[in-house]
Short mmCIF file of C-alpha atoms and ligand atoms in Angstrom, two decimals:
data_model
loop_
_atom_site.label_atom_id
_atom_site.label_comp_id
_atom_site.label_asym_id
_atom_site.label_seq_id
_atom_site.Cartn_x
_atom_site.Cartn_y
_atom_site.Cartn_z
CA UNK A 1 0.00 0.00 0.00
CA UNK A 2 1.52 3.10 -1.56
CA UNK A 3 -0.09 5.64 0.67
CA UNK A 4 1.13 3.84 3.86
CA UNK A 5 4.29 3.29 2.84
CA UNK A 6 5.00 7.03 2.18
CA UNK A 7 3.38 7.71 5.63
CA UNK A 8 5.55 5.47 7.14
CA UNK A 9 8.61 7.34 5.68
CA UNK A 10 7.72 10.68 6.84
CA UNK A 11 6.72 9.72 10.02
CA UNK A 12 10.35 8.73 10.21
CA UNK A 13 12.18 11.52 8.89
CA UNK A 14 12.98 14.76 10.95
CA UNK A 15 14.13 15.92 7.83
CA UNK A 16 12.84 16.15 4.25
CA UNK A 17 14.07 17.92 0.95
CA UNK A 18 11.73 18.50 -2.10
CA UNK A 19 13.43 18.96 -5.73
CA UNK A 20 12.17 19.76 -9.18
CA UNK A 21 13.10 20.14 -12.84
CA UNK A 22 15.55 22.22 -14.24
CA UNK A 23 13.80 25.31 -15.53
CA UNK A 24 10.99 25.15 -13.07
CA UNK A 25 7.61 26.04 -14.14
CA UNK A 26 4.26 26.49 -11.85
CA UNK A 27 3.68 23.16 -11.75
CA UNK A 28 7.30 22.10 -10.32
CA UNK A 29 7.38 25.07 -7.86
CA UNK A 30 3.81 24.40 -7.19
CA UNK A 31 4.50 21.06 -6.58
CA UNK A 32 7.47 21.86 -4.40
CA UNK A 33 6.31 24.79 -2.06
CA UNK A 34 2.60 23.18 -1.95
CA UNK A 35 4.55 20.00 -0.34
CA UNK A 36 6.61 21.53 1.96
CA UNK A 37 3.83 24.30 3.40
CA UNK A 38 1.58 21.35 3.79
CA UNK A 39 4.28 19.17 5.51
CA UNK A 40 5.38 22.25 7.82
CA UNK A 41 1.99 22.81 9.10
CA UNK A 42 1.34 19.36 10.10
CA UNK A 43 4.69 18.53 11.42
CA UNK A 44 6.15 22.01 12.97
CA UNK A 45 9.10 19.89 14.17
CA UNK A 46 10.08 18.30 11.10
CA UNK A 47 12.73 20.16 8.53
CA UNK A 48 11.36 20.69 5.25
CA UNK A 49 13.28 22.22 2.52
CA UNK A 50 12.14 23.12 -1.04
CA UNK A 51 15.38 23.55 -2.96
CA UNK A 52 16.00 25.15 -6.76
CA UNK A 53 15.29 28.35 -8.40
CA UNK A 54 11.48 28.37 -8.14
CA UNK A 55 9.36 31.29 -10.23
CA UNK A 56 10.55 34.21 -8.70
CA UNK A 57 7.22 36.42 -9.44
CA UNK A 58 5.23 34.27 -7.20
CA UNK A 59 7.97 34.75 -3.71
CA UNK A 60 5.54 37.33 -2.27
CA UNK A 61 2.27 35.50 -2.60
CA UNK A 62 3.56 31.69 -2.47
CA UNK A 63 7.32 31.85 -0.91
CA UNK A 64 10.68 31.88 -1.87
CA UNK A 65 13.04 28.54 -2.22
CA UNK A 66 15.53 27.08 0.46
CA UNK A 67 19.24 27.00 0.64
CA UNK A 68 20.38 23.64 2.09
CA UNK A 69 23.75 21.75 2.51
CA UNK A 70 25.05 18.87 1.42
CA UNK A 71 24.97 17.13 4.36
CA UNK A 72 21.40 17.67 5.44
CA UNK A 73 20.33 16.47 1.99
CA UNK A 74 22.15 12.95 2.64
CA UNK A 75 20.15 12.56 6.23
CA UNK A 76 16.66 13.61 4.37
CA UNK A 77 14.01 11.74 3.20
CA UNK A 78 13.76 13.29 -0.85
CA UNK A 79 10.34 13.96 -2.49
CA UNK A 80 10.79 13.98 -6.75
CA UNK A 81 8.02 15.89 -8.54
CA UNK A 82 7.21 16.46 -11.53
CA UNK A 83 9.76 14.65 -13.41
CA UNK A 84 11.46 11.29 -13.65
CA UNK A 85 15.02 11.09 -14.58
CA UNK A 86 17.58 12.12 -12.29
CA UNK A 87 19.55 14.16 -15.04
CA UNK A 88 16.29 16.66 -15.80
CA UNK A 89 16.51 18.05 -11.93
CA UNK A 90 17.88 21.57 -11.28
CA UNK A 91 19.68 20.10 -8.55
CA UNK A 92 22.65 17.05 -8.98
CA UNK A 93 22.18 16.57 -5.19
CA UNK A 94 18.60 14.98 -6.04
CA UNK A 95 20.87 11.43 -5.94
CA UNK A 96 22.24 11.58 -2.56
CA UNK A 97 19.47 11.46 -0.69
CA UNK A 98 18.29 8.94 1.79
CA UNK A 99 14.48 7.67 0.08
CA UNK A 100 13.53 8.59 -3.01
CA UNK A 101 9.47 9.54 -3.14
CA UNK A 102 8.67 9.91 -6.89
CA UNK A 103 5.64 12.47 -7.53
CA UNK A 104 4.75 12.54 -10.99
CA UNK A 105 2.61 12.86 -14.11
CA UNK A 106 4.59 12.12 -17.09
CA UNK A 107 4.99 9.32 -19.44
CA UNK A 108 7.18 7.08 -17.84
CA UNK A 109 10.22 4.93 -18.41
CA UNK A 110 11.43 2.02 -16.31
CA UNK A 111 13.72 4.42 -13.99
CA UNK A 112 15.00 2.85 -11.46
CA UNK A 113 16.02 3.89 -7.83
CA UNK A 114 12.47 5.11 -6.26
CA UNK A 115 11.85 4.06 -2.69
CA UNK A 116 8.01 4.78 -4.02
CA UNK A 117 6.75 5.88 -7.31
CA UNK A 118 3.39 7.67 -7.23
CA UNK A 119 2.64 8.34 -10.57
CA UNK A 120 -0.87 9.01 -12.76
CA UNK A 121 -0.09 10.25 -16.36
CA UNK A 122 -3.69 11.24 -16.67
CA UNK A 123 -3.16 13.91 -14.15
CA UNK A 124 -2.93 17.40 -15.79
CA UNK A 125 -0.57 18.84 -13.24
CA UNK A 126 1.46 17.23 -10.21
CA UNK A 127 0.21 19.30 -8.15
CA UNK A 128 -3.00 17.42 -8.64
CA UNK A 129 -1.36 14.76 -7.47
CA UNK A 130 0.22 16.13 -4.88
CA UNK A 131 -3.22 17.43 -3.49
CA UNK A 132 -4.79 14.16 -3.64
CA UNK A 133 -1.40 12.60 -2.17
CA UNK A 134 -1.38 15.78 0.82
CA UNK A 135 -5.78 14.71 1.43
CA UNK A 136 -4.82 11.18 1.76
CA UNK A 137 -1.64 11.38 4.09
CA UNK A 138 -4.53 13.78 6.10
CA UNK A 139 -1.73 16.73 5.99
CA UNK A 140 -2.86 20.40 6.78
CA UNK A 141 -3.45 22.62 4.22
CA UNK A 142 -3.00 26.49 4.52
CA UNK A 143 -3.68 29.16 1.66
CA UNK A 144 0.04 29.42 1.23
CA UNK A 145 0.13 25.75 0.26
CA UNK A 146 -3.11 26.21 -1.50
CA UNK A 147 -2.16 28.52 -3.56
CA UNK A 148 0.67 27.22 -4.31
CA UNK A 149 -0.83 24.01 -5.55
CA UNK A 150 -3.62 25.62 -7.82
CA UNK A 151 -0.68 27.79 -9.21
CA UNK A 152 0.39 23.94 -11.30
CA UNK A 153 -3.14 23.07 -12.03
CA UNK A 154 -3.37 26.58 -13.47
CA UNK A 155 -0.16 26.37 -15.62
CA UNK A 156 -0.17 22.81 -16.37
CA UNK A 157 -3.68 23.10 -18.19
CA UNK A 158 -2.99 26.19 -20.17
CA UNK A 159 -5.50 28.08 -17.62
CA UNK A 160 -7.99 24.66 -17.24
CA UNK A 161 -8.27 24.21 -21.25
CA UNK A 162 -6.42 20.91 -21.80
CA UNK A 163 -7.05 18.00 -19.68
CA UNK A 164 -7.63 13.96 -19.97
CA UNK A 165 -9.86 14.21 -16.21
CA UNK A 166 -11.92 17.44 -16.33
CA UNK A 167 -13.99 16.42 -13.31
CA UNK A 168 -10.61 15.38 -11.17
CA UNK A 169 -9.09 18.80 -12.26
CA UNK A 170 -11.73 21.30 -11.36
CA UNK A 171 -13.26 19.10 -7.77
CA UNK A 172 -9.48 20.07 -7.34
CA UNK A 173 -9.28 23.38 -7.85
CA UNK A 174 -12.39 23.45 -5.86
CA UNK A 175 -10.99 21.78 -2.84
CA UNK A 176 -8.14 24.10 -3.20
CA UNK A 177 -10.31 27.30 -3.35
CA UNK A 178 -11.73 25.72 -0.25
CA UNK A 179 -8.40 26.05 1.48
CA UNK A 180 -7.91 29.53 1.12
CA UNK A 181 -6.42 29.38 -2.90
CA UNK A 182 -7.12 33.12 -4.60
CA UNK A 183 -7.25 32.69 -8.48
CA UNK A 184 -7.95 36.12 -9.08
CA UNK A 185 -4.19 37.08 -7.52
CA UNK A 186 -2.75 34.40 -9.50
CA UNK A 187 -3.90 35.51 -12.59
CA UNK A 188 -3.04 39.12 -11.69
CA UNK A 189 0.35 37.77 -11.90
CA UNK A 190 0.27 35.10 -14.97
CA UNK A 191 -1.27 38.21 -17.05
CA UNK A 192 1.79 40.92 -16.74
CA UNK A 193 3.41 41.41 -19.83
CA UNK A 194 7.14 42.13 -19.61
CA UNK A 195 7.73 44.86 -22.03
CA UNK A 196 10.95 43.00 -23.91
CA UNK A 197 8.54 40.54 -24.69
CA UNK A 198 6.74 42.91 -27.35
CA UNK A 199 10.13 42.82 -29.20
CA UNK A 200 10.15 39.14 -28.91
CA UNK A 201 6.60 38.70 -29.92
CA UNK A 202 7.51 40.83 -33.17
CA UNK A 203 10.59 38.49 -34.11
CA UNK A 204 8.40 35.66 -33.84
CA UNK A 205 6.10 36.46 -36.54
CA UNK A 206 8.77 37.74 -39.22
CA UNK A 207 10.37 34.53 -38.73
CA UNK A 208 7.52 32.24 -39.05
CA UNK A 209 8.13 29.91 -41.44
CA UNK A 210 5.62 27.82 -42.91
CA UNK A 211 5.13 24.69 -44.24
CA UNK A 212 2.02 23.76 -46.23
CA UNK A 213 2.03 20.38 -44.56
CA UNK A 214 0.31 22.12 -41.48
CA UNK A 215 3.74 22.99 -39.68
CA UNK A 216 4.85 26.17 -38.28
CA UNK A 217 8.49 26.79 -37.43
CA UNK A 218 10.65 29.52 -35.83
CA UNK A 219 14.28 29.31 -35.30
CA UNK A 220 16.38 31.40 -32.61
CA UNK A 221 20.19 31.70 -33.13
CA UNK A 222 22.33 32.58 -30.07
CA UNK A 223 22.70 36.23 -32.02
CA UNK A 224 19.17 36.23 -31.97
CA UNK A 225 18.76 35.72 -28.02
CA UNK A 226 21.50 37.36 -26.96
CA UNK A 227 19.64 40.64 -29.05
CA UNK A 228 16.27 39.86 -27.88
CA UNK A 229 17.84 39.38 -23.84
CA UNK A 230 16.71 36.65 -23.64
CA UNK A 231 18.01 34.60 -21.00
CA UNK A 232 18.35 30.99 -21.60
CA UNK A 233 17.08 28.89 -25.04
CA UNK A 234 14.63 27.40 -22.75
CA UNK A 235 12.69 30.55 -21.98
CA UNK A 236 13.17 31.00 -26.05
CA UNK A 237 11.96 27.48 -26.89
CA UNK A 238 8.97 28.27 -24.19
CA UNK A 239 7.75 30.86 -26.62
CA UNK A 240 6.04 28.13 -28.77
CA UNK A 241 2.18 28.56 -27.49
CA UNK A 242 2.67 32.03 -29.03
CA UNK A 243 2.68 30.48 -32.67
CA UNK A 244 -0.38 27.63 -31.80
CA UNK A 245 -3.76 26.94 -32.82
CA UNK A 246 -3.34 29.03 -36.11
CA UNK A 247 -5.94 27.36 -38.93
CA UNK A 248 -4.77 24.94 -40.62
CA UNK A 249 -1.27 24.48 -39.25
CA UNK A 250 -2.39 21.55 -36.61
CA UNK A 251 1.85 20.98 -35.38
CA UNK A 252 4.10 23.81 -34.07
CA UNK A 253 7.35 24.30 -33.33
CA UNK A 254 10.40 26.44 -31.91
CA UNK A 255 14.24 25.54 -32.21
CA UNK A 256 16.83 27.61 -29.95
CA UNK A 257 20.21 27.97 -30.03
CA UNK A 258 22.37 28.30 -27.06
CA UNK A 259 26.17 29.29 -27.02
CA UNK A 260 27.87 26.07 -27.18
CA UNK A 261 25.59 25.24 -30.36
CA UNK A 262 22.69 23.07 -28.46
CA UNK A 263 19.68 23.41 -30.00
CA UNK A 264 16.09 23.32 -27.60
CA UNK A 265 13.08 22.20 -29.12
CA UNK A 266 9.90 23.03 -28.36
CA UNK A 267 7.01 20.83 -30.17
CA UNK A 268 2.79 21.33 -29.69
CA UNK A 269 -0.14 19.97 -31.73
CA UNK A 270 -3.78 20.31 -30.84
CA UNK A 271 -4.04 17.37 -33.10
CA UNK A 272 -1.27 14.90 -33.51
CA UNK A 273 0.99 12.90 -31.17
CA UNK A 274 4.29 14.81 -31.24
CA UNK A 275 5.96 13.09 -27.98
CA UNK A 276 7.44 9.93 -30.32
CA UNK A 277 9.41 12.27 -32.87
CA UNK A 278 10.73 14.00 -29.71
CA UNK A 279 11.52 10.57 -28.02
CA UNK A 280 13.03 9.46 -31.14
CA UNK A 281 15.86 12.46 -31.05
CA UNK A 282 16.21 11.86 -27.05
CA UNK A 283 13.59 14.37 -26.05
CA UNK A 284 10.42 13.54 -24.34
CA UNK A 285 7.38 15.12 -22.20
CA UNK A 286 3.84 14.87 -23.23
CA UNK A 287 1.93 13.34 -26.11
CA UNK A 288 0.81 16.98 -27.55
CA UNK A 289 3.76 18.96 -26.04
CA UNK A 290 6.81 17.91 -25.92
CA UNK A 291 10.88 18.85 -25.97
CA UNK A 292 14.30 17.92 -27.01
CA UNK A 293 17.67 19.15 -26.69
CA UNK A 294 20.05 18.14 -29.81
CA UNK A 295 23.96 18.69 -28.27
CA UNK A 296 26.06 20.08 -30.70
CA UNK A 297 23.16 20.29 -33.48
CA UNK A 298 23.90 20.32 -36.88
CA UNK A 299 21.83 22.10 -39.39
CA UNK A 300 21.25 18.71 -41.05
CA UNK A 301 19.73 17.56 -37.42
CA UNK A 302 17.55 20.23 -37.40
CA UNK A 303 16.34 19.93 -41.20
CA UNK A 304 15.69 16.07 -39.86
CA UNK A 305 13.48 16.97 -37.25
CA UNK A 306 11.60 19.25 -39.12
CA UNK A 307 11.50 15.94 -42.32
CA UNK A 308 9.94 13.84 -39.54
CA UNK A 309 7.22 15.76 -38.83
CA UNK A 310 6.12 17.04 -41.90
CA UNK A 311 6.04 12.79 -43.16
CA UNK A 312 3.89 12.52 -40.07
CA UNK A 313 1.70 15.11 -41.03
CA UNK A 314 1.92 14.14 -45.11
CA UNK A 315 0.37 10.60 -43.75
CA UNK A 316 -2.62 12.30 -42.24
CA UNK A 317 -3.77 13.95 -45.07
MN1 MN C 401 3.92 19.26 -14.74
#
C-alpha cells in the first residue's frame, strides 16, 4: 500500500528535501512549495526544505526557495516531482538522498532507484497529485500551500483548457479554493506582460516559417537571443504557445540555439501525437507537447526533425 508506505517514511524523517526540474515552471514550484507548506503545518518539528530556483514572481504570494547543505540532503528523506530522470533536476544533489518519493505525471520509463513511485499520467498537473497525495496522508493545508498548488493546475492546463480528467481537475481546484487558494491574484500575476517581450513577440512572426504540410516553425540563433535578452534557449523554446492553434497548421514548433551550439526544441499539436518524434531524437514530455535538446546540433539535425514531422503530417492527409 503506496499511501502507507510514504506515511511510514515521513513519520520517520525529521528531515525532508523537495526537488524539481531544471527550468521550473508552476507546476514544479507548485508542486514543491505546496509539499513543503503542507508538511510544515502538520509537522512544525520536522525540517522541510524546497530547494532550486522556483518562479521568482510568485515569492511574495507563495514563498521563496531554500538553501540547504550537502549534508542535510544525505540525512533527508527526498520527495521527486514532476519529473522522472535524475539528469532533468535543477539540482545534482537529487541522488544523494536517503528515500527517493517519486511524484509525478509524465509518461514514464522504467527508472530505477524510487523508494516509491506515485505516478498518474492522466493527471494534468502534479500538483493534482500532490493534493490528492497531501488529502490522503490527512496533511494540513493552509492558503500558502493552497495557492501554491492551484498555481500547477493553473499552468499545467494552459489556464484549465487541456485536460484527460476534467472532473478530477476542477473538484481540485475546488478543494483548493476551499483552502484559502485566490485565483484572481494568480492571474493578476500570470497576465503581466514584460515589455521585452513585445520585441520578442515581433521576431516571432517575421520569422515564421511555414510549411504547407500544417507545420509552423521559428528558429532562434544565439545572435538572436542574446539581441532579444533573452536569458536561456529554454525561456526561447517556451515561446512556442505564441505560434499555436493558427488554422490549418495543426503541429508547431520552436528551435533555440544556445552558445555552445545546443539546439532546444519546443514541439505542440492540438491534433497529432508529437511526444514519439521528440523521443526518437532523445527528447520527451507529453503526447501533444513535448521537448528535445540536440547537443552540438547540426543544421542537417535540425532539417531532420523538421522531415519527420512534416512525413507525419503528409500521412494524415
Ligand atoms: Mn507538470
Amino acid at each position: 500500500m503506496k499511501i502507507k508506505d510514504v506515511a511510514k517514511l515521513i513519520e520517520e524523517s525529521d528531515s525532508i528535501v523537495i526537488f524539481s526540474h531544471a527550468y521550473p515552471d508552476g507546476d514544479a514550484y507548485g508542486s514543491q512549495i505546496g509539499l513543503r507548506e503542507t508538511l510544515k503545518a502538520t509537522y512544525p518539528n520536522k525540517k522541510v526544505f524546497a530547494v532550486g530556483s522556483g518562479l521568482k514572481n510568485f515569492y511574495n504570494l507563495i514563498g521563496e526557495m531554500d538553501i540547504v547543505d550537502d549534508e542535510t540532503i544525505k540525512n533527508s528523506l527526498t520527495l521527486l516531482v514532476d519529473a522522472n530522470e535524475f539528469n532533468r533536476f535543477e539540482d545534482p544533489r537529487v541522488t544523494t538522498g536517503k528515500n527517493k518519493i517519486l511524484i509525478d505525471h509524465h509518461i514514464q520509463n522504467n527508472y530505477d532507484g524510487f523508494a516509491v513511485r506515485i505516478v498518474n499520467e492522466k493527471a494534468c498537473s502534479t500538483c493534482e497529485i500532490v493534493c490528492d497525495l497531501c488529502r490522503k496522508l490527512n496533511l494540513r493545508f493552509t492558503p500558502i500551500a493552497a495557492n501554491a498548488l492551484f498555481l500547477g493546475l493553473l499552468t499545467d492546463s494552459g489556464r484549465f483548457q487541456f485536460a484527460k480528467d476534467y472532473a478530477s481537475m476542477f473538484s481540485t481546484a475546488s478543494f483548493l479554493i476551499e483552502q484559502g487558494a485566490e485565483p484572481a491574484e494568480l492571474y493578476k500575476i500570470l497576465n503581466v506582460v514584460k515589455e521585452k517581450d513585445l520585441l520578442i513577440r515581433s521576431f516571432i512572426f517575421s520569422k515564421l516559417i511555414r510549411y504547407p504540410e500544417g507545420l509552423l516553425f521559428v528558429y532562434f540563433s544565439n545572435d538572436d537571443i542574446k539581441r532579444l535578452e533573452i536569458s536561456s534557449t529554454n525561456k526561447a523554446a517556451n515561446f512556442v504557445n505564441m505560434i499555436g492553434n493558427i488554422e490549418n497548421y495543426p503541429i508547431w514548433m520552436i528551435a533555440a540555439e544556445d552558445e555552445e551550439g545546443n539546439v532546444k526544441f519546443e514541439f505542440r499539436s492540438n491534433k497529432y501525437p508529437v511526444q514519439p518524434i521528440a523521443l526518437k531524437y532523445g527528447g520527451g514530455g507529453h503526447e501533444m507537447a513535448a521537448g528535445l535538446t540536440i547537443k552540438n546540433c547540426k543544421k542537417s539535425q535540425i532539417d531532420a526533425v523538421i522531415a519527420d514531422y512534416l512525413e507525419l503530417l503528409r500521412g494524415k492527409k
